[in-house]
Coordinates of C-alpha atoms in Angstrom, one line a residue:
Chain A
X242 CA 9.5 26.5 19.7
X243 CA 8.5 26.9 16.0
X244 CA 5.4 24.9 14.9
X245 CA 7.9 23.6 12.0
X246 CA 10.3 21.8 14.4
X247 CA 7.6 20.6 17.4
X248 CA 8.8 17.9 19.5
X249 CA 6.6 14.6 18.7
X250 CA 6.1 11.7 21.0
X251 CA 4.0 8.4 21.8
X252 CA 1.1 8.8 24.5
X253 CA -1.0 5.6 22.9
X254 CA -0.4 2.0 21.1
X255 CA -2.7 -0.9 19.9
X256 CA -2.4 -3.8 17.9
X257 CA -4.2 -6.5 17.0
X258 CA -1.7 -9.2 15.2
X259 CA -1.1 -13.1 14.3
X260 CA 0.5 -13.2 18.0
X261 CA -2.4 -11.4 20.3
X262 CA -5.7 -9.2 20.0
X263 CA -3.8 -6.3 21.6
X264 CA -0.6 -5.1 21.9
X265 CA 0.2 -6.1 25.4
X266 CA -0.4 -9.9 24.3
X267 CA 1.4 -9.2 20.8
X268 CA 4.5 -7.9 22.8
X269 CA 4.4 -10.7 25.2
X270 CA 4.3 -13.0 22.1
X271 CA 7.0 -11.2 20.4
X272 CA 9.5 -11.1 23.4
X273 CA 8.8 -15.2 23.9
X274 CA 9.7 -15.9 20.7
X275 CA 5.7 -17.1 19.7
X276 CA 5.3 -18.3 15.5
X277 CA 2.2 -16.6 14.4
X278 CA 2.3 -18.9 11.4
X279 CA -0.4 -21.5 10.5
X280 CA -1.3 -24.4 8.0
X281 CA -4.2 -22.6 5.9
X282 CA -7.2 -25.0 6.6
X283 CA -9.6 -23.2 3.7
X284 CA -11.1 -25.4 0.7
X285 CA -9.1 -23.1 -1.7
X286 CA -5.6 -23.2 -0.1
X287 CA -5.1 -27.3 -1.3
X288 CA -4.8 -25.6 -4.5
X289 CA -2.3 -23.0 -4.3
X290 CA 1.7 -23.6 -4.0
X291 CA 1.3 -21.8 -0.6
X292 CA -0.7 -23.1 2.0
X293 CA 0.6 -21.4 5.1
X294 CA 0.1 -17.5 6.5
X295 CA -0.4 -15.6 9.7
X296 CA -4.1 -15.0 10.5
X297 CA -5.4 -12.8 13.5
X298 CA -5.2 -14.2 16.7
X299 CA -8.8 -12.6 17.5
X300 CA -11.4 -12.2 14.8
X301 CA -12.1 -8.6 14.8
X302 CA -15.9 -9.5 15.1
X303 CA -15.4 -10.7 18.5
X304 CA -15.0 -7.2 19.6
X305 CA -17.0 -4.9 16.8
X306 CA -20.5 -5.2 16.4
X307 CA -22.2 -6.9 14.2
X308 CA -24.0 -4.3 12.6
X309 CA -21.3 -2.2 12.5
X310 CA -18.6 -4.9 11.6
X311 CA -20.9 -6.4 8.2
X312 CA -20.4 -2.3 6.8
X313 CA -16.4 -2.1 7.3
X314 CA -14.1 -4.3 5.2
X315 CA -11.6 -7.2 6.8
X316 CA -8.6 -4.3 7.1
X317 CA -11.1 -1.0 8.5
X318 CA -11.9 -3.6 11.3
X319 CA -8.3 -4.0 12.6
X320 CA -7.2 -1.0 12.2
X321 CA -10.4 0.2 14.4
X322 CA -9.5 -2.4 17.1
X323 CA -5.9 -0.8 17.1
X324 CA -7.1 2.2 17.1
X325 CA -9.4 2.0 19.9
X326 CA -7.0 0.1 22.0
X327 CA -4.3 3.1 21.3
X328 CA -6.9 5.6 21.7
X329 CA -7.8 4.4 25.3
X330 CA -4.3 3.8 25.6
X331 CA -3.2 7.4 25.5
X332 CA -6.0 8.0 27.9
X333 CA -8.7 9.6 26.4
X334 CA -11.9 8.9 27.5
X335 CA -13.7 9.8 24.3
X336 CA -14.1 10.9 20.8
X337 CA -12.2 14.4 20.7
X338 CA -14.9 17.1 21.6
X339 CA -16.6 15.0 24.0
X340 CA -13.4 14.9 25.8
X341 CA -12.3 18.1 26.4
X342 CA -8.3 17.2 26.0
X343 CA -8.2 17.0 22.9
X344 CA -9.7 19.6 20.2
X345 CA -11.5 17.9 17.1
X346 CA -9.7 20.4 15.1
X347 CA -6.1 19.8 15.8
X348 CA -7.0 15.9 15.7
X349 CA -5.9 13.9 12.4
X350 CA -6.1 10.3 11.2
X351 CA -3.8 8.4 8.9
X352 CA -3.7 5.1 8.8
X353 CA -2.8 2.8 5.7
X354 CA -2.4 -0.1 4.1
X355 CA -0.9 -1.7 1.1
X356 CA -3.9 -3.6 -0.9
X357 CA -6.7 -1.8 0.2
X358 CA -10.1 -3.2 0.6
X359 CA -8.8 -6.3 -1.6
X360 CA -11.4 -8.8 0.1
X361 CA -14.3 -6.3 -0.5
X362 CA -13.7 -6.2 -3.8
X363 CA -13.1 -9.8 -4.7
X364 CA -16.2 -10.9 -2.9
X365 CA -18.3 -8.8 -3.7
X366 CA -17.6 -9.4 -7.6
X367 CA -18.4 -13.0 -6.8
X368 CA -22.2 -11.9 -5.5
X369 CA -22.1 -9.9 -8.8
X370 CA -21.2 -13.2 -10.8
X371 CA -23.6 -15.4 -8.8
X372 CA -26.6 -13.3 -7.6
X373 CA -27.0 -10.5 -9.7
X374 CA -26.5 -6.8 -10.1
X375 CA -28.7 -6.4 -7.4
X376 CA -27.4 -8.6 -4.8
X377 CA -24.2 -6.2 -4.7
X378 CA -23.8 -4.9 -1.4
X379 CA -24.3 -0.7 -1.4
X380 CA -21.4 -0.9 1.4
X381 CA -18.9 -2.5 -1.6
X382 CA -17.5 1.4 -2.4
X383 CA -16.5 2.9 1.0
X384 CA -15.6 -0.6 2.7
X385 CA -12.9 -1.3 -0.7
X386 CA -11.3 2.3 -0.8
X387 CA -7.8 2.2 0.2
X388 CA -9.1 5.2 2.5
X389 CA -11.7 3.6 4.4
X390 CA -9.8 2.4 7.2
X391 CA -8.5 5.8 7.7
X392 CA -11.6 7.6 7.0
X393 CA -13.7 5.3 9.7
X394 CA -10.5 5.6 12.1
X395 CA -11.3 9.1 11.7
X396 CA -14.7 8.8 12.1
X397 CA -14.3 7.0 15.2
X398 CA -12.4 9.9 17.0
X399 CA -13.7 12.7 15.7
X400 CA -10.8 13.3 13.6
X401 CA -11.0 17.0 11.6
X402 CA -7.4 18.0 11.2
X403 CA -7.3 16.1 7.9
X404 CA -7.5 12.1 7.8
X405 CA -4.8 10.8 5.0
X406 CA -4.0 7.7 3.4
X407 CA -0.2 6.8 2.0
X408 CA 0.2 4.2 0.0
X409 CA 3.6 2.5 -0.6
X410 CA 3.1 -1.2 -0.9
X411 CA 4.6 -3.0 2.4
X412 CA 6.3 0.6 3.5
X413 CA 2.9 2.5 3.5
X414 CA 2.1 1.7 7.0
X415 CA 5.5 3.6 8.4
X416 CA 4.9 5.9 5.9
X417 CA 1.5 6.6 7.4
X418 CA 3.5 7.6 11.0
X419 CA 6.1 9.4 9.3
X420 CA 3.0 11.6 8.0
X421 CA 1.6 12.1 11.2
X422 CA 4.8 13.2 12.8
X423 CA 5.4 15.7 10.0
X424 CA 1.3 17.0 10.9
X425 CA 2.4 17.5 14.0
X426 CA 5.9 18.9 13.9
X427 CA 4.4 21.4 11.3
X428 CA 1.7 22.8 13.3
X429 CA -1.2 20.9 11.6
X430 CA -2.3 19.1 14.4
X431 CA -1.6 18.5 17.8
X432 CA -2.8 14.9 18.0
X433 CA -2.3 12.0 15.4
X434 CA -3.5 8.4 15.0
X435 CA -1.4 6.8 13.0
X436 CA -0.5 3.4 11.4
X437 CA -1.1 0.6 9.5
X438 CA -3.4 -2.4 8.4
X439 CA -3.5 -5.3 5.8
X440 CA -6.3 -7.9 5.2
X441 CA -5.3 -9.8 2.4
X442 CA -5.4 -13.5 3.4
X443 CA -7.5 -14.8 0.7
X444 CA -7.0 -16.9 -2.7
X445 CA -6.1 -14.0 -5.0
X446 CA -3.3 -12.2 -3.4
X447 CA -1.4 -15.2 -2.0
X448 CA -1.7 -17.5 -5.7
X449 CA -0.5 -13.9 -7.3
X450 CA 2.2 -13.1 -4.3
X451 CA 3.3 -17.1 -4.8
X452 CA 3.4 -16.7 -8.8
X453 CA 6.0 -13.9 -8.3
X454 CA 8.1 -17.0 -6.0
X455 CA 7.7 -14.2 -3.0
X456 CA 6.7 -16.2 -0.5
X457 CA 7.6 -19.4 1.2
X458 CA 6.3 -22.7 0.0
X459 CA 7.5 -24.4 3.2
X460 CA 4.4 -26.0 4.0
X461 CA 5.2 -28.6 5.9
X462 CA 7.0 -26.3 8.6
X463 CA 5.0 -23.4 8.9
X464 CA 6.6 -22.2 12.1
X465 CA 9.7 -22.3 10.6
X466 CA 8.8 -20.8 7.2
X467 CA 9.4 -17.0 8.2
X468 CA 13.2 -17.2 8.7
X469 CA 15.2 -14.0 7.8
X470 CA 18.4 -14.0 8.0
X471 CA 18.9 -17.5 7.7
X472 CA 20.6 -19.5 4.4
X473 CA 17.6 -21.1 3.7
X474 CA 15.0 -18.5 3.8
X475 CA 12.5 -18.8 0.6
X476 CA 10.4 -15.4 0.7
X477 CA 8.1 -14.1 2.8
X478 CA 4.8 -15.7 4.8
X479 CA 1.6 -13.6 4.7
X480 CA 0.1 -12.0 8.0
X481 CA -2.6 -10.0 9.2
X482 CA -3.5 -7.2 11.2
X483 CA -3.1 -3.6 12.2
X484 CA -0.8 -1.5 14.6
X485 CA -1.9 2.0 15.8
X486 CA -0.3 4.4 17.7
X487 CA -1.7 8.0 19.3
X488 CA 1.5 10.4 18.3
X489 CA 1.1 13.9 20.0
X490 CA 3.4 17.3 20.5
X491 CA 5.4 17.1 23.7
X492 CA 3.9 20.0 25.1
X493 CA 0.6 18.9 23.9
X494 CA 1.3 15.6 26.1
X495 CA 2.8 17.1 28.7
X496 CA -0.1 20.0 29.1
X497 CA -2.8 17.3 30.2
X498 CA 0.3 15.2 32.1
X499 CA -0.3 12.2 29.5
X500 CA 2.2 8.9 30.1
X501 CA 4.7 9.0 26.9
X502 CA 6.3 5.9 25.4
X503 CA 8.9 7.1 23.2
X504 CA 9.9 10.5 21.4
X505 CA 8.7 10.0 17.5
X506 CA 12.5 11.4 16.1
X507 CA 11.5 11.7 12.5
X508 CA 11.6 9.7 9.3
X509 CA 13.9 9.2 6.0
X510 CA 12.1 8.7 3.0
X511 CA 14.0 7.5 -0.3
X512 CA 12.5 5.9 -3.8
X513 CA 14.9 3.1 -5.6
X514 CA 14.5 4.1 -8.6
X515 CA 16.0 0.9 -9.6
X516 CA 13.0 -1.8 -10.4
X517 CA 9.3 -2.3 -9.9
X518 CA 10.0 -5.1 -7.3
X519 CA 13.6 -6.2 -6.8
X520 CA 15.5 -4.4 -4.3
X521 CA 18.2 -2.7 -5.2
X522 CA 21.3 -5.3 -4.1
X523 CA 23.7 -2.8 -2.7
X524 CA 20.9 -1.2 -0.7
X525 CA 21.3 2.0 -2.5
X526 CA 17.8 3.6 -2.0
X527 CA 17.8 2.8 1.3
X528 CA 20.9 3.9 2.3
X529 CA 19.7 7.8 1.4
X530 CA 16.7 7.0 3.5
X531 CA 19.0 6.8 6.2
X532 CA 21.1 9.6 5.5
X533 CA 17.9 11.3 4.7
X534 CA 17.0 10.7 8.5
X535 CA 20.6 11.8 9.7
X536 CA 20.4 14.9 7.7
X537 CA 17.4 15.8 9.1
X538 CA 16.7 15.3 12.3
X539 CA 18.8 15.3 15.6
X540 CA 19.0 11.9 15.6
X541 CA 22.9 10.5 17.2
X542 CA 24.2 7.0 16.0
X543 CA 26.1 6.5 19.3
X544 CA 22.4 6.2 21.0
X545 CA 21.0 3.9 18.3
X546 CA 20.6 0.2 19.8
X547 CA 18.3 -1.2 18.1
X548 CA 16.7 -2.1 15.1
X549 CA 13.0 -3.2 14.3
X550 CA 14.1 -4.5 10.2
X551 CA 12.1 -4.6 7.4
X552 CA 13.8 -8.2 6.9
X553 CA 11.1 -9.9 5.0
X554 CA 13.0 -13.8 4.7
X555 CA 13.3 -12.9 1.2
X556 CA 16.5 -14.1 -0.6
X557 CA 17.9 -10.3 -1.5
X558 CA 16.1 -8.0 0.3
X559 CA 17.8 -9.0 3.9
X560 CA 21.2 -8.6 3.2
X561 CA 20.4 -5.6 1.1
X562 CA 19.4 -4.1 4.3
X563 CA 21.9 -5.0 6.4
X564 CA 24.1 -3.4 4.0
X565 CA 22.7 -0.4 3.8
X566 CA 23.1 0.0 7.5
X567 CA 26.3 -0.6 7.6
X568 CA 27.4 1.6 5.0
X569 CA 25.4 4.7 6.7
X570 CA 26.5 4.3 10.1
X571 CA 29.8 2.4 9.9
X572 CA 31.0 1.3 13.5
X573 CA 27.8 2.4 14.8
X574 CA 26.5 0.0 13.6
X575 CA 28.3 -2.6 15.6
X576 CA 26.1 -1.7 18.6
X577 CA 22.7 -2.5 16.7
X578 CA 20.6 -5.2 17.8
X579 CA 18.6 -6.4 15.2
X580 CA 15.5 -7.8 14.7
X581 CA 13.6 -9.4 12.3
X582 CA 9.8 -9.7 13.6
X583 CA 8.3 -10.7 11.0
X584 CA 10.3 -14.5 11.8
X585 CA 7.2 -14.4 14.0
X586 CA 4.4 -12.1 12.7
X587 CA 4.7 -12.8 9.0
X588 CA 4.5 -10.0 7.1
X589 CA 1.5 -7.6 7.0
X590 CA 2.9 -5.7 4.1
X591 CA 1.3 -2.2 4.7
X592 CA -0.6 -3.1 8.4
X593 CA 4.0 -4.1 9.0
X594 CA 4.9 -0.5 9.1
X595 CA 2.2 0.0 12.3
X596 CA 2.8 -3.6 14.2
X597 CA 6.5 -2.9 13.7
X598 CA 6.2 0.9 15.2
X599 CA 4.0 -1.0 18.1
X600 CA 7.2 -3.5 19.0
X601 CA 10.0 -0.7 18.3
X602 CA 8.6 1.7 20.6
X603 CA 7.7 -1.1 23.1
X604 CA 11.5 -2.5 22.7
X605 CA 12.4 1.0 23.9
X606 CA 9.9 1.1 26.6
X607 CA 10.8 -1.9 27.9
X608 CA 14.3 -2.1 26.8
X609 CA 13.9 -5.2 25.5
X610 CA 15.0 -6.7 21.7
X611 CA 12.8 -9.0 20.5
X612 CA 14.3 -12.2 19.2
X613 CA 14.7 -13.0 15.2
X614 CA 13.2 -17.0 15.5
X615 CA 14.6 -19.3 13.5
X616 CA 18.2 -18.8 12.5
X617 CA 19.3 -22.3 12.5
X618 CA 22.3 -21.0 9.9
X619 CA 22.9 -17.5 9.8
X620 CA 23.4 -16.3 6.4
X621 CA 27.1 -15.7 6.8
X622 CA 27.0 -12.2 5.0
X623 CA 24.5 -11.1 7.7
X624 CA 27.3 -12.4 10.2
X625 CA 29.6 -9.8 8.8
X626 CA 27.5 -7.0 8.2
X627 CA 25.2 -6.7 11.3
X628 CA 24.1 -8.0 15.2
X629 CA 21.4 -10.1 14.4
X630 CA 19.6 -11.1 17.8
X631 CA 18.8 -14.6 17.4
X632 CA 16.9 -17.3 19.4
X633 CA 16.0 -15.6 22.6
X634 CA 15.0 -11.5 23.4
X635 CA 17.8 -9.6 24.4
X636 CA 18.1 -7.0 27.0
X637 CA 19.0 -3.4 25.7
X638 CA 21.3 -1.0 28.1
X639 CA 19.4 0.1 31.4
X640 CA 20.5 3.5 31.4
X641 CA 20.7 6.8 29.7
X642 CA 19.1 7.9 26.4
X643 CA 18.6 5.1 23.6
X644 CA 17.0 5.3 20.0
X645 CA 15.5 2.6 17.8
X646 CA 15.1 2.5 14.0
X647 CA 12.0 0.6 12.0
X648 CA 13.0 0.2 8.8
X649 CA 10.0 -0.3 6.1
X650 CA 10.5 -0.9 2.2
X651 CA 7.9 -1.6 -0.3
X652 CA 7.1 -3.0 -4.3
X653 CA 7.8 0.1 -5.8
X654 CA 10.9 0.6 -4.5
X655 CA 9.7 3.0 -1.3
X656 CA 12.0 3.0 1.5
X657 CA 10.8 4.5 4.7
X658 CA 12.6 4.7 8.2
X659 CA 11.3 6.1 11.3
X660 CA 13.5 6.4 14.4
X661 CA 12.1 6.5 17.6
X662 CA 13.9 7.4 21.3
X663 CA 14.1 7.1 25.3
X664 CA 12.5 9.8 26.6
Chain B
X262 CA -49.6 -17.7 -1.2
X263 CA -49.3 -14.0 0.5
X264 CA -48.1 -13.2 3.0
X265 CA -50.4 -11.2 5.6
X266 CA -49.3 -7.9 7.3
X267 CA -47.9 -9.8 10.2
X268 CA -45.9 -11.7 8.5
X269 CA -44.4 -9.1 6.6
X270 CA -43.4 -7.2 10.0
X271 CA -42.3 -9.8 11.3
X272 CA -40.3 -10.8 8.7
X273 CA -39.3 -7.0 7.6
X274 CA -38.2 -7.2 11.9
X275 CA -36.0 -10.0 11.2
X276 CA -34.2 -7.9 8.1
X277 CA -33.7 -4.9 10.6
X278 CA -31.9 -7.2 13.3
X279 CA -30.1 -8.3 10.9
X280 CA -28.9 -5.0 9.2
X281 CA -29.1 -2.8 11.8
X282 CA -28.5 -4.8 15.2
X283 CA -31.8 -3.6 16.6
X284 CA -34.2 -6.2 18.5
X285 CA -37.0 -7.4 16.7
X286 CA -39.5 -6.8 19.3
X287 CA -38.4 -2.8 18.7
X288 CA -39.5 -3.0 14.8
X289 CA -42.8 -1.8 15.2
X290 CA -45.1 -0.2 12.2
X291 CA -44.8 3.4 13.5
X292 CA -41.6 2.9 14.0
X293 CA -39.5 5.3 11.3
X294 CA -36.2 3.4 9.4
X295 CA -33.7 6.2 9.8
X296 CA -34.9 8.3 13.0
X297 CA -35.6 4.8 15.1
X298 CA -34.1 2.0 14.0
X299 CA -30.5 3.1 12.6
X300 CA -31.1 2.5 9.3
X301 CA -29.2 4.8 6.7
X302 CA -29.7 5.0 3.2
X303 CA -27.0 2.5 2.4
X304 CA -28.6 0.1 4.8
X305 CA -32.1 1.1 3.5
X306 CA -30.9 -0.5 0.3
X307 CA -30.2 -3.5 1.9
X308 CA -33.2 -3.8 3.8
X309 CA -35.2 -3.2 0.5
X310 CA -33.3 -6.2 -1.5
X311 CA -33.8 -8.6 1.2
X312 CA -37.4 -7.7 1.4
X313 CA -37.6 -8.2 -2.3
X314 CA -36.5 -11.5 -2.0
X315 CA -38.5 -12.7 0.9
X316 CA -41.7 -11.5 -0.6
X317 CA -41.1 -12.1 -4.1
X318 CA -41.8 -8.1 -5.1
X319 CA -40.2 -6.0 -7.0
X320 CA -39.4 -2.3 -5.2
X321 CA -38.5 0.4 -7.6
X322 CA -35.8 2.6 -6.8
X323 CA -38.3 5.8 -6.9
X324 CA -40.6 4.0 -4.4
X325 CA -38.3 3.4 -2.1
X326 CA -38.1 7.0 -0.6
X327 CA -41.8 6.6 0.5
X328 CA -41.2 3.9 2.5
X329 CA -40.8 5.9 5.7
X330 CA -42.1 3.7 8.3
X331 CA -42.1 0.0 8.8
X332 CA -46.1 0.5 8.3
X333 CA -45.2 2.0 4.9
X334 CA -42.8 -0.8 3.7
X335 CA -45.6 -3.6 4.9
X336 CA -48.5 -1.6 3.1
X337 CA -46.2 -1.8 -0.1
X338 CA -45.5 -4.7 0.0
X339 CA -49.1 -6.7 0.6
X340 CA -50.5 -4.7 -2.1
X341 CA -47.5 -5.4 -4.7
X342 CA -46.4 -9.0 -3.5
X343 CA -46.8 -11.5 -6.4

């Protein structure tokens, strides 16, 4: 086969999200129907119009050490834990080199997210304002660049294949796996970690995310604030987190007899060209995303059954989606379950790409849909347009070949959709 | 009032656990900051702040590149503390 069109697949996943410290317990979480969602019990959230987000299930310094954990930002330290987990996952044993399957050479790294080392940054200018020039920690530079998870993900496996960093707002962690696959299928690299991470739970980005009226100000029900989908969603709820998954050539999988999860199909990439935030209504952008994928890949509507949607319970943006899909696939369409995880992860803006790979792969694994939680009243245009599976998870077809999409879009006007399939 | 060499070991001991993750007991004055006790240049800087501000001394930037050892660090600093 040429090393332009390589077969990619899934030997590795990890997560650690709202709903679990790994991604066993963030599936389990997701299938069940489990709110991530939580009052936010800081001083400085009585202030703000939104007092609710999704924080980490397990603080990342419960499994880094110390020493190591005080030199990596908030975001480098979940996407290490995802890492690791996915790296173990795909079952090697140690950093490339010291295990002889994998070459450090034909190893990459990319692994985004959205904001960067935002809480880095904004702390450390408080030690500025408070203690001095001198008090500034000589860390500050490499734990806030937007590259530093990815470069210490790198680090961590011996990465030298290239380590990369897309960034795309809330679309930059499937943007990050839509890179990798394209290392591999081009003959880069044989072996790619890849994903996502966001660490922005702090006074800053959710008084500027709430002065844009983007997220919810349901405060007094913050397990029912994240509800896409629904007539009376209000924007988005703010999560946490990382997803991470090991993507490999097939024969480069199959050579050292390596368990796969999925085949990695390919990925549509579009820009709205329409406005710095709102969505384009009709779905325009992201309809070429998904023709984009069509076009490009082998991909077959028939075996399409599910769908991991961006679906962020903003106003617009959900239906806009919905649409999109429709108009791409037409009666295909009909047989699409969709869900909306972020009803239960918040939204982790560029770590969402990753977690969202985690439970689309996972759906296809298992053959399970997650549920979208809380649709009391489904918004009656999403009734017309797609299969929205509400309340409980729903079981996918048993047999024969079936592909999943995960569809990401970000401030900017990015779309990005990567489609994954039964192997 | 000074501090004596002891205390500046032990103290410059607690500063490395704290940076570094390395046990107190290990921070001996032979013992070298970046060959023994995982301290990097980044962390070196860190180690040379907090120093500062326990023993109330100041530690020029060109100086600190001949503290080598933890002996060297303490020797500095009992001669220059305030």
């Amino acid at each position: 086969m040429s090393p332009t069109n390589r077969t990619v697949v899934v030997t590795g996943i990890g997560a650690t999200t709202p709903l679990g410290g790994d991604a066993a317990s963030t599936w389990e979480g997701l299938v069940a129907g489990r709110s991530g969602v939580k009052p936010l019990e800081q001083e400085w959230a009585a202030e703000q119009a939104v007092r609710i987000a999704a924080p980490v299930a397990v603080e990342p310094t419960e499994v880094i050490p110390r020493p190591q954990a005080r030199r990596l930002d908030r975001s480098a330290q979940f996407a290490l834990v995802a890492a690791k987990e996915a790296w173990a996952d795909a079952g090697f044993e140690a950093k490339a080199g010291d295990d002889p399957n994998v070459d450090p050479d034909r190893l990459g790294a990319v692994i985004a997210s959205g904001i960067g080392g935002v809480t880095t940054l904004l702390d450390q200018y408080d030690v500025l304002k408070e203690k001095g020039v001198r008090r500034v920690s000589p860390h500050t530079v490499p734990m806030l660049m937007p590259n530093g998870p990815s470069a210490n993900v790198g680090l961590a496996v011996g990465a030298r294949a290239g380590v990369h960093t897309p960034v795309s707002a809330c679309a930059s962690g499937a943007e990050a796996i839509g890179y990798a696959i394209e290392m591999i299928r081009t003959g880069r690299a044989d072996v790619v970690v890849a994903g996502g991470t966001e660490a922005a739970i702090h006074p800053l980005p959710i008084a500027a995310f709430g002065n844009m009226m983007a997220m919810s100000k349901n405060n007094d029900d913050p397990q029912g604030a994240s509800r896409p989908y629904d007539v009376a969603r209000d924007g988005f709820v703010l999560g946490e987190g990382a997803g991470v998954i090991v993507l490999e050539s097939a024969e480069h999988a199959a050579a050292r007899g390596a368990r796969v999860y999925a085949e990695a199909v390919g990925q549509g990439i579009s820009a709205d060209a329409h406005d710095i935030v709102q969505p384009e209504p009709e779905g325009r952008g992201i309809s070429h995303a998904l023709q984009n994928l069509l076009d490009r890949t082998d991909l077959d509507p028939a075996e399409i059954v599910h769908v991991n949607a961006h679906a962020t319970s903003t106003p617009a943006g959900d239906i806009a989606e919905l649409k999109a899909l429709r108009k791409v696939f037409g009666d295909d369409a009909d047989h699409f379950a969709v869900s909306a995880t972020k009803s239960m992860t918040g939204h982790l803006l560029g770590g969402a790409g990753g977690v969202e790979s985690v439970a689309t792969v996972l759906a296809l694994y298992h053959r399970v849909a997650p549920p979208t939680i809380n649709v009391e009243n489904l918004d009656p245009e999403a009734e017309a347009t797609a299969d929205v599976v509400r309340g409980e998870a729903r079981k996918l077809p048993a047999d024969g070949r079936i592909a999943a999409l995960n569809d990401s879009f970000g401030f900017g006007g990015h779309n990005v959709v990567l489609a994954f399939r039964s192997v | 009032m000074a501090a004596t060499q002891e205390e500046i070991v032990a103290g410059l001991a607690e500063i490395v656990n704290e940076i570094a993750g390395i046990p107190v007991e290990d921070v001996q004055l032979d013992k070298s900051f970046t060959d023994d006790l995982d301290v990097d240049s980044l962390s070196m800087v860190e180690v040379v702040v907090a120093a500062e501000e326990r023993f109330d001394v100041k530690i020029p930037d060109d100086d600190v590149k001949n503290l080598k050892t933890v002996g060297d660090a303490a020797d500095y600093i009992l001669k220059h503390q305030a």
